[in-house]
Short mmCIF file of C-alpha atoms and ligand atoms in Angstrom, two decimals:
data_model
loop_
_atom_site.label_atom_id
_atom_site.label_comp_id
_atom_site.label_asym_id
_atom_site.label_seq_id
_atom_site.Cartn_x
_atom_site.Cartn_y
_atom_site.Cartn_z
CA MET A 19 59.27 -21.66 76.38
CA ALA A 20 57.28 -24.88 76.02
CA SER A 21 60.20 -27.19 75.23
CA ASP A 22 63.65 -27.31 76.80
CA ARG A 23 65.11 -25.97 73.52
CA ILE A 24 65.67 -22.27 73.50
CA MET A 25 66.17 -19.99 70.57
CA LEU A 26 69.35 -17.98 70.98
CA THR A 27 69.40 -14.85 68.97
CA THR A 28 72.69 -14.49 67.19
CA HIS A 29 72.05 -10.87 66.26
CA PRO A 30 71.94 -9.57 69.82
CA PHE A 31 73.03 -6.11 68.73
CA ASP A 32 70.34 -5.84 66.08
CA ASP A 33 67.53 -7.06 68.29
CA ASP A 34 67.43 -3.87 70.35
CA LYS A 35 66.80 -1.58 67.39
CA LEU A 36 63.83 0.05 65.79
CA ARG A 37 62.96 -2.14 62.83
CA GLU A 38 61.86 -0.96 59.43
CA GLU A 39 58.67 -2.80 58.55
CA CYS A 40 58.83 -3.43 54.85
CA GLY A 41 60.57 -3.14 51.53
CA VAL A 42 58.91 -2.97 48.11
CA PHE A 43 60.21 -3.54 44.60
CA GLY A 44 58.47 -3.46 41.20
CA VAL A 45 59.52 -3.92 37.56
CA SER A 46 57.58 -3.06 34.42
CA GLY A 47 58.81 -4.09 30.99
CA ALA A 48 61.49 -6.75 31.62
CA ASP A 49 61.44 -10.30 30.25
CA THR A 50 62.51 -11.76 33.53
CA ALA A 51 60.47 -9.46 35.77
CA SER A 52 59.88 -11.85 38.69
CA ALA A 53 63.55 -12.97 38.75
CA MET A 54 64.53 -9.31 38.90
CA VAL A 55 62.04 -8.69 41.71
CA ALA A 56 63.49 -11.65 43.63
CA LEU A 57 66.98 -10.11 43.35
CA GLY A 58 65.70 -6.66 44.31
CA LEU A 59 63.88 -8.04 47.34
CA HIS A 60 67.02 -9.87 48.36
CA ALA A 61 68.85 -6.53 48.43
CA LEU A 62 66.03 -5.13 50.58
CA GLN A 63 65.96 -8.08 52.98
CA HIS A 64 67.23 -5.88 55.85
CA ARG A 65 63.86 -4.05 55.69
CA GLY A 66 61.85 -7.17 56.50
CA GLN A 67 62.88 -10.73 57.24
CA GLU A 68 59.64 -12.33 58.30
CA ALA A 69 58.00 -12.99 54.93
CA ALA A 70 58.21 -12.22 51.22
CA GLY A 71 55.92 -12.29 48.21
CA ILE A 72 55.86 -11.61 44.46
CA THR A 73 52.94 -10.98 42.08
CA SER A 74 53.43 -11.01 38.31
CA TRP A 75 51.17 -10.26 35.34
CA ASP A 76 51.64 -12.17 32.09
CA GLY A 77 49.37 -10.07 29.90
CA HIS A 78 46.29 -12.15 30.75
CA ASP A 79 46.54 -13.44 34.30
CA PHE A 80 48.04 -12.50 37.64
CA HIS A 81 50.27 -14.97 39.50
CA THR A 82 51.12 -14.64 43.18
CA MET A 83 53.48 -16.53 45.43
CA ARG A 84 53.91 -15.64 49.09
CA ALA A 85 56.04 -17.33 51.72
CA MET A 86 57.16 -17.02 55.30
CA GLY A 87 60.89 -16.50 55.74
CA HIS A 88 63.62 -15.00 53.59
CA VAL A 89 63.68 -14.34 49.85
CA ALA A 90 66.55 -16.82 49.46
CA GLY A 91 65.14 -20.27 49.97
CA ASN A 92 61.72 -19.26 48.61
CA PHE A 93 62.31 -17.27 45.42
CA ASP A 94 65.82 -18.26 44.37
CA ASN A 95 64.85 -21.28 42.27
CA ASP A 96 63.64 -21.86 38.71
CA GLU A 97 60.40 -23.40 39.83
CA ALA A 98 59.33 -20.25 41.73
CA ILE A 99 60.33 -17.92 38.90
CA ARG A 100 58.59 -20.10 36.27
CA ALA A 101 55.42 -19.93 38.38
CA LEU A 102 55.57 -16.12 38.15
CA PRO A 103 55.68 -15.44 34.39
CA GLY A 104 55.35 -12.09 32.66
CA SER A 105 57.19 -8.86 32.06
CA VAL A 106 55.62 -7.00 34.97
CA ALA A 107 55.96 -7.93 38.65
CA CYS A 108 56.04 -6.44 42.11
CA GLY A 109 57.16 -7.81 45.44
CA HIS A 110 57.40 -7.18 49.13
CA VAL A 111 59.45 -8.14 52.19
CA ARG A 112 57.97 -7.56 55.61
CA TYR A 113 57.99 -7.53 59.33
CA SER A 114 54.62 -6.99 60.92
CA THR A 115 53.11 -4.48 63.30
CA THR A 116 49.63 -4.28 61.92
CA GLY A 117 48.21 -7.71 61.27
CA GLU A 118 49.41 -10.89 62.92
CA THR A 119 52.09 -13.08 61.45
CA SER A 120 50.44 -15.41 58.98
CA LEU A 121 50.53 -16.12 55.27
CA ARG A 122 47.26 -14.29 54.60
CA ASN A 123 48.93 -11.03 55.66
CA VAL A 124 51.99 -11.52 53.46
CA GLN A 125 52.06 -9.10 50.55
CA PRO A 126 51.48 -8.31 47.75
CA LEU A 127 47.79 -8.51 48.65
CA TYR A 128 45.66 -9.37 45.64
CA ALA A 129 41.95 -9.09 44.84
CA GLU A 130 39.68 -9.41 41.80
CA LEU A 131 37.83 -6.12 41.41
CA SER A 132 35.14 -5.22 38.85
CA SER A 133 37.96 -3.59 36.84
CA GLY A 134 40.10 -6.77 36.98
CA GLY A 135 42.92 -7.93 39.21
CA PHE A 136 44.57 -5.55 41.67
CA ALA A 137 47.77 -6.30 43.60
CA VAL A 138 49.34 -3.98 46.17
CA ALA A 139 52.67 -3.95 48.00
CA HIS A 140 52.84 -1.41 50.84
CA ASN A 141 55.62 0.03 52.97
CA GLY A 142 54.30 2.13 55.85
CA ASN A 143 51.34 2.12 58.17
CA ILE A 144 47.82 3.48 57.68
CA SER A 145 47.05 5.18 60.98
CA ASN A 146 43.26 5.37 60.45
CA ALA A 147 42.98 1.77 59.15
CA MET A 148 40.85 0.56 62.05
CA LYS A 149 38.28 3.30 61.66
CA LEU A 150 38.06 2.79 57.89
CA ARG A 151 37.85 -0.97 58.29
CA ARG A 152 34.93 -0.74 60.73
CA GLU A 153 33.06 1.46 58.30
CA LEU A 154 33.83 -0.83 55.33
CA VAL A 155 32.71 -3.92 57.25
CA ARG A 156 29.50 -2.13 58.23
CA ARG A 157 28.89 -1.49 54.52
CA GLY A 158 29.40 -5.17 53.67
CA SER A 159 33.13 -5.55 52.88
CA ILE A 160 34.54 -8.96 53.76
CA PHE A 161 38.20 -8.80 54.77
CA GLN A 162 40.60 -11.66 54.03
CA SER A 163 43.51 -10.48 56.17
CA THR A 164 44.19 -8.40 59.27
CA SER A 165 46.65 -6.17 57.40
CA ASP A 166 46.02 -2.41 57.30
CA THR A 167 46.90 -2.53 53.60
CA GLU A 168 43.72 -4.43 52.70
CA VAL A 169 41.73 -1.31 53.54
CA ILE A 170 43.14 0.23 50.33
CA ILE A 171 41.78 -2.63 48.21
CA HIS A 172 38.28 -2.29 49.70
CA LEU A 173 38.28 1.48 49.30
CA VAL A 174 39.20 1.06 45.61
CA ALA A 175 36.55 -1.67 45.21
CA THR A 176 33.76 0.43 46.73
CA SER A 177 34.69 3.80 45.19
CA ASN A 178 32.00 5.44 43.03
CA TYR A 179 34.50 6.81 40.52
CA ARG A 180 34.61 5.30 37.04
CA THR A 181 38.24 4.77 36.08
CA LEU A 182 40.60 2.63 38.11
CA LEU A 183 43.03 5.53 38.57
CA ASP A 184 40.28 7.79 39.92
CA ARG A 185 39.09 5.03 42.25
CA PHE A 186 42.63 4.55 43.51
CA ILE A 187 43.11 8.28 44.11
CA ASP A 188 39.73 8.37 45.86
CA ALA A 189 40.98 5.59 48.18
CA LEU A 190 44.27 7.35 48.90
CA LYS A 191 42.47 10.54 49.86
CA GLN A 192 40.69 8.65 52.65
CA ILE A 193 43.76 7.08 54.23
CA GLU A 194 46.12 8.74 56.69
CA GLY A 195 49.64 7.87 57.76
CA ALA A 196 52.57 6.57 55.77
CA TYR A 197 52.48 4.69 52.51
CA SER A 198 54.84 3.94 49.68
CA LEU A 199 52.87 1.67 47.35
CA ILE A 200 53.53 -0.37 44.24
CA CYS A 201 50.31 -1.62 42.61
CA LEU A 202 49.77 -3.93 39.66
CA THR A 203 46.60 -3.68 37.55
CA PRO A 204 45.60 -4.96 34.08
CA GLU A 205 46.32 -1.44 32.82
CA GLY A 206 49.78 -1.00 34.29
CA MET A 207 51.91 -0.38 37.34
CA ILE A 208 51.26 2.47 39.77
CA ALA A 209 53.87 3.65 42.27
CA CYS A 210 52.99 6.32 44.80
CA ARG A 211 54.11 7.95 48.01
CA ASP A 212 52.03 9.62 50.71
CA PRO A 213 51.82 13.43 50.63
CA LEU A 214 54.46 13.79 53.37
CA GLY A 215 56.78 11.21 51.77
CA ILE A 216 57.34 9.57 55.14
CA ARG A 217 58.59 6.25 53.73
CA PRO A 218 61.06 6.23 50.83
CA LEU A 219 60.41 5.14 47.23
CA VAL A 220 62.79 5.55 44.29
CA MET A 221 62.58 5.06 40.55
CA GLY A 222 65.18 3.51 38.25
CA ARG A 223 65.66 2.23 34.71
CA LEU A 224 67.27 -0.76 33.11
CA GLY A 225 67.04 -0.39 29.35
CA GLU A 226 63.32 -0.09 28.61
CA ALA A 227 62.28 -1.46 32.00
CA VAL A 228 61.01 0.92 34.69
CA ILE A 229 61.82 -0.08 38.26
CA PHE A 230 60.60 1.10 41.65
CA ALA A 231 62.18 0.22 44.99
CA SER A 232 62.35 1.26 48.62
CA GLU A 233 66.09 1.88 48.29
CA THR A 234 68.57 2.44 45.50
CA VAL A 235 70.71 -0.49 46.66
CA ALA A 236 68.12 -2.75 44.98
CA PHE A 237 68.90 -1.03 41.64
CA ASP A 238 72.60 -1.77 42.04
CA VAL A 239 71.87 -5.45 42.49
CA VAL A 240 69.90 -5.75 39.23
CA GLY A 241 72.22 -3.39 37.31
CA ALA A 242 69.64 -0.60 36.97
CA ASP A 243 70.31 3.14 37.02
CA TYR A 244 68.82 5.39 39.68
CA VAL A 245 66.63 8.03 38.00
CA ARG A 246 65.01 9.94 40.86
CA GLN A 247 62.87 9.53 43.96
CA VAL A 248 59.10 9.29 43.62
CA GLU A 249 58.18 12.67 45.09
CA PRO A 250 56.02 12.96 48.20
CA GLY A 251 52.38 12.97 47.07
CA GLU A 252 53.26 11.77 43.56
CA LEU A 253 51.63 8.90 41.64
CA VAL A 254 53.67 7.50 38.78
CA VAL A 255 51.63 5.43 36.30
CA VAL A 256 53.47 3.08 33.93
CA PRO A 257 51.04 1.56 31.38
CA HIS A 258 51.98 -1.97 30.27
CA GLY A 259 54.41 -1.78 27.36
CA ALA A 260 54.87 1.98 27.87
CA THR A 261 57.75 3.87 26.33
CA ALA A 262 59.50 6.51 28.46
CA ASP A 263 57.26 9.34 27.20
CA GLN A 264 54.11 7.40 28.09
CA ILE A 265 54.91 7.32 31.79
CA ARG A 266 52.58 9.69 33.61
CA SER A 267 53.07 11.59 36.85
CA HIS A 268 50.03 12.75 38.86
CA ARG A 269 49.81 15.05 41.90
CA PRO A 270 46.32 14.49 43.29
CA PHE A 271 46.97 15.93 46.74
CA GLY A 272 47.25 19.55 47.85
CA GLU A 273 50.76 20.92 48.30
CA GLN A 274 52.29 19.91 51.64
CA SER A 275 55.78 20.24 53.11
CA PRO A 276 57.44 16.80 52.95
CA ARG A 277 58.47 15.06 56.17
CA PRO A 278 60.55 12.02 55.14
CA CYS A 279 61.66 9.71 57.95
CA ILE A 280 64.98 10.95 59.37
CA PHE A 281 65.68 7.49 60.84
CA GLU A 282 66.28 6.14 57.32
CA HIS A 283 69.54 8.12 57.44
CA VAL A 284 70.39 7.06 60.99
CA TYR A 285 69.78 3.32 60.75
CA PHE A 286 67.15 1.78 58.44
CA SER A 287 68.62 2.23 54.98
CA ARG A 288 71.72 0.42 53.83
CA PRO A 289 74.80 2.66 53.82
CA ASP A 290 75.25 2.03 50.09
CA SER A 291 71.83 3.54 49.30
CA ILE A 292 70.93 7.08 48.25
CA VAL A 293 68.07 8.47 50.36
CA ASP A 294 66.43 11.87 49.76
CA GLY A 295 69.23 12.51 47.26
CA SER A 296 72.06 11.90 49.79
CA SER A 297 74.49 9.02 50.23
CA VAL A 298 73.53 7.27 53.47
CA TYR A 299 77.17 6.40 54.12
CA SER A 300 78.30 10.04 53.77
CA VAL A 301 75.49 11.29 55.99
CA ARG A 302 76.35 8.73 58.68
CA LYS A 303 79.99 9.81 58.60
CA ALA A 304 78.90 13.45 58.89
CA ILE A 305 76.70 12.45 61.84
CA GLY A 306 79.75 10.86 63.50
CA ALA A 307 81.84 13.98 62.89
CA GLN A 308 79.12 16.19 64.38
CA LEU A 309 78.89 13.85 67.36
CA ALA A 310 82.64 14.27 67.94
CA ILE A 311 82.28 18.09 67.81
CA GLU A 312 79.38 18.07 70.27
CA ASN A 313 80.60 15.33 72.61
CA PRO A 314 84.39 14.93 72.64
CA VAL A 315 86.11 12.50 74.99
CA GLU A 316 89.75 11.64 75.73
CA VAL A 317 90.28 7.99 74.87
CA ASP A 318 92.72 5.67 73.10
CA TYR A 319 90.35 4.21 70.50
CA VAL A 320 87.05 4.85 68.71
CA ILE A 321 85.20 1.52 68.48
CA PRO A 322 82.07 1.00 66.36
CA VAL A 323 79.20 -1.19 67.52
CA PRO A 324 78.87 -3.40 64.43
CA ASP A 325 77.55 -3.08 61.86
CA SER A 326 75.35 -0.02 61.95
CA GLY A 327 77.73 2.09 64.07
CA VAL A 328 80.65 1.78 61.63
CA PRO A 329 80.19 4.84 59.35
CA ALA A 330 79.44 7.15 62.31
CA ALA A 331 82.51 5.79 64.14
CA ILE A 332 84.69 6.53 61.09
CA GLY A 333 83.34 10.09 61.08
CA TYR A 334 83.93 10.44 64.83
CA ALA A 335 87.50 9.14 64.51
CA GLN A 336 88.33 11.39 61.54
CA GLN A 337 86.95 14.48 63.28
CA SER A 338 88.59 13.78 66.66
CA GLY A 339 91.89 12.39 65.40
CA ILE A 340 91.51 9.36 67.69
CA PRO A 341 92.35 6.02 66.00
CA PHE A 342 89.40 3.95 64.69
CA GLU A 343 89.77 0.31 65.71
CA LEU A 344 87.66 -2.83 65.54
CA GLY A 345 87.14 -3.71 69.18
CA ILE A 346 84.17 -5.96 68.52
CA ILE A 347 84.62 -8.72 65.95
CA ARG A 348 81.63 -10.18 64.14
CA SER A 349 81.37 -13.80 63.04
CA HIS A 350 80.02 -14.14 59.52
CA TYR A 351 79.50 -17.86 59.79
CA ILE A 352 76.35 -18.02 61.80
CA GLY A 353 72.71 -17.67 60.87
CA ARG A 354 70.13 -15.51 62.51
CA THR A 355 69.26 -18.02 65.19
CA PHE A 356 70.93 -20.94 66.83
CA ILE A 357 69.13 -23.61 68.83
CA GLN A 358 70.67 -24.65 72.16
CA PRO A 359 69.36 -27.34 74.49
CA GLY A 360 69.15 -25.50 77.77
CA ASP A 361 69.07 -22.20 79.59
CA LYS A 362 72.65 -22.27 80.86
CA VAL A 363 74.11 -21.16 77.55
CA ARG A 364 71.61 -18.38 76.90
CA HIS A 365 74.05 -15.65 77.93
CA LEU A 366 76.56 -16.96 75.40
CA GLY A 367 74.24 -15.78 72.60
CA VAL A 368 75.93 -12.40 72.50
CA LYS A 369 79.33 -13.95 71.87
CA LEU A 370 78.16 -16.27 69.10
CA LYS A 371 77.90 -13.35 66.73
CA HIS A 372 80.14 -10.70 68.28
CA ASN A 373 83.21 -11.02 70.45
CA ALA A 374 85.48 -8.48 72.13
CA ASN A 375 88.93 -8.01 70.59
CA ARG A 376 90.64 -8.49 73.95
CA ALA A 377 94.21 -8.01 72.69
CA LEU A 378 93.27 -4.53 71.49
CA ILE A 379 91.04 -3.38 74.32
CA ASP A 380 92.83 -4.66 77.42
CA GLY A 381 93.98 -1.71 79.54
CA LYS A 382 92.69 0.90 77.08
CA ARG A 383 90.18 3.77 77.29
CA ILE A 384 87.57 3.41 74.55
CA VAL A 385 84.55 5.22 73.16
CA LEU A 386 81.84 3.02 71.63
CA ILE A 387 79.78 4.52 68.81
CA ASP A 388 76.27 3.20 68.19
CA ASP A 389 73.42 4.58 66.09
CA SER A 390 70.70 4.55 68.76
CA ILE A 391 69.57 3.21 72.12
CA VAL A 392 66.09 1.68 72.23
CA ARG A 393 65.53 -0.45 75.35
CA GLY A 394 69.17 -0.20 76.41
CA THR A 395 69.60 -3.93 77.00
CA THR A 396 72.09 -4.29 74.16
CA SER A 397 74.16 -1.29 75.24
CA LEU A 398 74.39 -2.78 78.71
CA LYS A 399 75.69 -6.09 77.28
CA ILE A 400 78.25 -4.39 75.07
CA VAL A 401 79.65 -2.21 77.84
CA GLN A 402 79.87 -5.30 80.03
CA MET A 403 81.65 -7.22 77.24
CA MET A 404 84.20 -4.41 76.89
CA ARG A 405 84.87 -4.32 80.65
CA GLU A 406 85.28 -8.11 80.75
CA ALA A 407 87.86 -7.73 77.98
CA GLY A 408 89.87 -5.40 80.22
CA ALA A 409 88.85 -1.92 79.01
CA LYS A 410 90.01 0.72 81.52
CA GLU A 411 87.27 3.20 80.62
CA VAL A 412 84.17 2.61 78.48
CA HIS A 413 82.44 5.70 77.11
CA MET A 414 79.45 5.64 74.81
CA ARG A 415 78.38 8.12 72.13
CA ILE A 416 75.09 7.75 70.24
CA ALA A 417 74.72 8.98 66.66
CA SER A 418 71.14 10.24 67.14
CA PRO A 419 69.12 12.02 69.84
CA PRO A 420 67.46 9.92 72.58
CA THR A 421 64.58 7.79 71.17
CA ARG A 422 61.73 8.82 73.47
CA HIS A 423 58.59 8.20 71.39
CA SER A 424 56.97 5.36 69.43
CA CYS A 425 56.60 5.39 65.67
CA PHE A 426 53.17 5.00 64.02
CA TYR A 427 54.41 5.11 60.45
CA GLY A 428 55.47 1.57 59.69
CA VAL A 429 58.37 1.03 62.06
CA ASP A 430 58.38 -1.57 64.79
CA THR A 431 58.92 0.38 68.02
CA PRO A 432 58.44 -0.89 71.55
CA GLU A 433 55.73 0.74 73.69
CA ARG A 434 56.89 4.21 74.69
CA THR A 435 57.15 3.08 78.33
CA LYS A 436 59.76 0.49 77.30
CA LEU A 437 62.05 3.02 75.64
CA LEU A 438 65.01 3.69 77.95
CA ALA A 439 65.05 7.39 77.06
CA HIS A 440 61.39 7.70 77.98
CA LYS A 441 62.05 6.30 81.44
CA LEU A 442 65.38 7.92 82.30
CA ASP A 443 67.36 11.09 81.68
CA VAL A 444 70.85 10.78 80.15
CA GLY A 445 72.45 10.43 83.60
CA GLY A 446 70.07 7.62 84.48
CA MET A 447 70.69 5.93 81.16
CA ARG A 448 74.45 6.10 81.73
CA GLU A 449 74.01 4.39 85.08
CA PHE A 450 71.73 1.75 83.53
CA ILE A 451 74.28 0.74 80.88
CA HIS A 452 77.22 1.09 83.33
CA ALA A 453 79.23 3.37 81.01
CA ASP A 454 81.79 5.90 82.27
CA SER A 455 80.05 8.55 80.20
CA LEU A 456 77.15 8.69 77.73
CA ALA A 457 76.15 11.41 75.29
CA PHE A 458 73.79 11.74 72.32
CA LEU A 459 73.82 13.80 69.14
CA SER A 460 71.57 16.87 69.40
CA ILE A 461 68.53 17.16 67.14
CA ASP A 462 70.04 20.25 65.46
CA GLY A 463 73.30 18.32 65.07
CA LEU A 464 71.43 15.59 63.20
CA TYR A 465 69.90 18.17 60.86
CA LYS A 466 73.33 19.76 60.36
CA ALA A 467 74.76 16.41 59.30
CA LEU A 468 71.96 16.27 56.72
CA GLY A 469 73.06 19.62 55.29
CA GLU A 470 70.48 21.83 57.05
CA ALA A 471 71.41 24.85 59.18
CA ARG A 472 69.20 23.48 61.97
CA ARG A 473 65.77 21.93 62.59
CA ALA A 474 63.04 24.30 61.45
CA ASP A 475 60.80 23.96 64.49
CA ILE A 476 57.71 25.54 62.89
CA ARG A 477 57.92 23.34 59.79
CA PRO A 478 60.50 20.58 60.32
CA GLN A 479 62.21 19.26 57.21
CA TYR A 480 61.91 15.61 58.32
CA CYS A 481 59.75 13.37 60.43
CA ASP A 482 61.73 13.10 63.66
CA ALA A 483 58.81 12.19 65.91
CA CYS A 484 60.57 9.31 67.66
CA PHE A 485 63.05 11.89 68.98
CA THR A 486 60.83 14.95 69.40
CA GLY A 487 57.25 13.62 69.74
CA ASP A 488 56.32 16.08 66.94
CA TYR A 489 54.23 13.77 64.72
CA PRO A 490 53.77 14.99 61.15
CA THR A 491 50.15 13.82 60.83
CA SER A 492 47.28 14.89 63.03
CA LEU A 493 48.20 12.27 65.61
CA THR A 494 48.06 14.02 69.00
CA ASP A 495 49.73 12.68 72.11
CA GLN A 496 46.30 11.70 73.34
CA ASP A 497 45.57 9.81 70.14
CA GLU A 498 48.72 7.72 70.38
CA ALA A 499 47.46 5.20 72.90
CA GLU A 500 44.17 4.90 71.03
CA VAL A 501 45.87 4.25 67.69
CA LYS A 502 48.19 1.72 69.29
CA ASP A 503 45.19 -0.01 70.90
CA GLN A 504 43.37 -0.02 67.58
CA LEU A 505 46.32 -1.54 65.80
CA GLU A 506 46.65 -4.21 68.46
CA LEU A 507 42.94 -4.99 68.28
CA LEU A 508 43.22 -5.22 64.54
CA SER A 509 46.10 -7.64 64.79
CA GLU A 510 44.22 -9.87 67.23
CA ARG A 511 41.00 -9.93 65.30
CA VAL A 512 40.08 -13.19 63.61
CA VAL A 513 38.16 -12.54 60.41
FE1 LIG B 19 60.93 7.61 61.13
FE2 LIG B 19 60.87 8.09 63.75
FE3 LIG B 19 59.18 9.36 62.09
FE4 LIG B 19 58.88 6.76 62.58
S1 LIG B 19 58.65 8.44 64.06
S2 LIG B 19 58.77 7.77 60.58
S3 LIG B 19 61.03 6.09 62.76
S4 LIG B 19 61.43 9.52 62.18
#
């Protein structure tokens, strides 16, 4: 680092996770639409903490405000909400994989088309964005950002179809990968999900207002009712000022078996959300119970790795009859980062946010429950922390199968070669994290916890590619490196 000040992460347990890339939220037909979007985005902040943006439509003009950082601090004041007038608005929170970190990549992206303004908020990743972009640039398109999402705007702009809806559908038929989109046009709001439904998108109501969001937890925050999920391959069109019977559903794609992301149930979604019709909290408890059936161990306590390991640990404890205890205590009084003047205190970063409950653990045999292992660096630190606190035996159980493959559908994954499970077998991983034993949930066990008999290998019910390498789109193993290279090139490109 250039200066002698170092940035200590105070979320050391969260920093070795796969990270969901984005959250989207849209409201049509509410007086305070942008204020509602700000609240909804706040509830979705766990899906993207790097930047946020809101676009509103006041019946004549579009208004957009985009900012780096959290929703709170940027959109929680009167001035911001007054600058975003109108009864229709959509918003976005993001991390980035495709497109470098800068304001021009913060969504919603907006452009003036021949049909009028067009704003788009996207959760997912367009896997053929680079190829499409090259072709569009060759035909004269001038890109304003390095985001894969901008490809959609240019495809709509250059489509030969007449109506905006047909142009939009024409664009969607050319893109591959994962997309849950909320678009704002002078005619209305469009919400849609890719044909496989890889990323989530749900629909709710608050009085006359129609609301779309990545997760149902955002409905709870604004007091809206969950209606249903937007189905894979479905486009829902809400004309401005529409009554309930004027909302239209379109199915422009051929019938395909859905493959929603199974990791939403394991880690990404908040436990108080409903995903694919199931309570995330209940599924995580069922996962923990299944883990206890498959991988029992004789210990004194079941200890969750906070916070994401908690529901699975409750399930494990209930199934095994071993007491659930809080062996790692989290401080709620510290922000995401903490600046310290020097390297010597770097190792203390772990303890700023989480500390071992020594009085409980000393002399005891424990099993730690975590949702996943990515690089393994966090697991190593936690096991070490438990041993330093006097634990006699430290076992680890993981509430998902080993994460061996990268994700190309809008989730921030390290290179495959950096994934611990890609480099080592379970025995090697156990040695790496210095645990007395280590075991993972089986892939069929994960499906069982989701209410399936087992994984249907010919036509799997979910995308589980980060565990199995079985990608739901035509991405072959050979293509992976190429797509990754393309995405990296795209992010480095200066337009
Ligand atoms: Fe989800 Fe993994 Fe599929 Fe990515 S590869 S969409 S994280 S299940």
